[in-house]
């Protein structure tokens, strides 16, 4: 009987539905009272949180039983400047994905795949928003386990009854609604970046399932390792520095992009057909939106606006980005004899990527050095290393985000200055070479975990519903074959 059902319904479709059910159904099961964690474990540690809360917000009320790092406080305890800046930063980071990243990637593909590329960014934004609300935020930013969060914020339950809650471990001067929203925008853009490696050839159904599984199984755990109060890699553990996502966002997405490109295989006709970008004007607009939005990304990671941290992060971001754009332009001018527009905007994105982990730890001189290094190294990796090895990273997700993120993470250990941020002591200014070693450990751990988990997720999809479109669909174009639409004009 079972075999008859499989034969009628299709083993691949059955496997796809099983994977989708696992992604969307598990959070609901964990939210069931019979399976929820014992509330007594939260109350036993409430006394530890109260001492932290007293220092962060003296006017606060007793800690909420639902989360020992959370408490209720009067509305006038919110810092209005911090709150306004973080709301602005959240919207800026959301703008980086839609329309920034969507246009940046869409302009670099052929005309027949523009809508499919836009759909990847737009669909990822919607899907990840819902998953982040259901379970993603809870497992990424709550609890005190060094490896994974708890399930107390399933469906954002504590925020349903009290909007005046702050995560006193991570963002004591703004409502947790704002902090959750800010981190949601990071969770949206990170998986969406992977689309640059798999452009022109991945099934949209497989793409969406991959986005959901990768968010929960890869991004959320790594974000917890590095950014949660007690994560084993970050300030609560080993001490690796990642201000705004060099390893959590860019190395993570770049590694997944590399694995996806290898498992999908090369695009049909690569090397023999014309794969020139259809409309670089779209890409310039997208890159410009990324540049502007990135101030929310980096300066917003200060999680405040009442001292100089956000300002220095913004200045470092601007300096490094401009330096990287110039470095890429000039080295391409020397090697290829012409400075391409695609090279300029790629260099700017490389600078944005590399300064991300360092933006809150380095001075302007360090930002300049990181930008120059990023422009040169990412040009060599995206243009020459890819050709030398022969993998098809379509829009240079690995070459820019993977390599740039790793480079920036390591150089953070070199240029971090205790005078800029008391949490960062680097090699060049503070004589702390050990920080460079910690940064290498951070890079290695994120790369290894992401690579293994991405292989597993894509492997399951490949042998159930399949991950690549048919040859006929690829030749016809993904816009018409997957979405039934085309771009006119």
XYZ file of N, CA and C in Angstrom, residues 39 65 75 105 199 250 349 358 473:
27
model
N 9.320 26.187 32.691
C 9.499 27.610 33.000
C 10.340 27.819 34.244
N 9.605 36.486 33.737
C 9.935 35.083 33.946
C 10.225 34.363 32.651
N 8.271 53.405 29.726
C 8.525 53.935 28.394
C 9.567 55.043 28.397
N 21.747 42.192 -8.539
C 21.864 40.883 -9.182
C 21.118 40.840 -10.524
N 22.592 31.775 -9.791
C 21.742 32.450 -10.784
C 21.613 31.641 -12.072
N 28.630 37.441 5.642
C 29.267 37.374 4.328
C 30.067 36.094 4.084
N 31.254 47.047 -3.354
C 30.621 46.007 -2.542
C 31.672 45.215 -1.769
N 34.860 44.844 10.934
C 35.816 45.743 11.569
C 35.266 47.118 11.876
N 14.229 24.355 -19.958
C 13.843 25.539 -19.181
C 14.983 26.535 -19.092
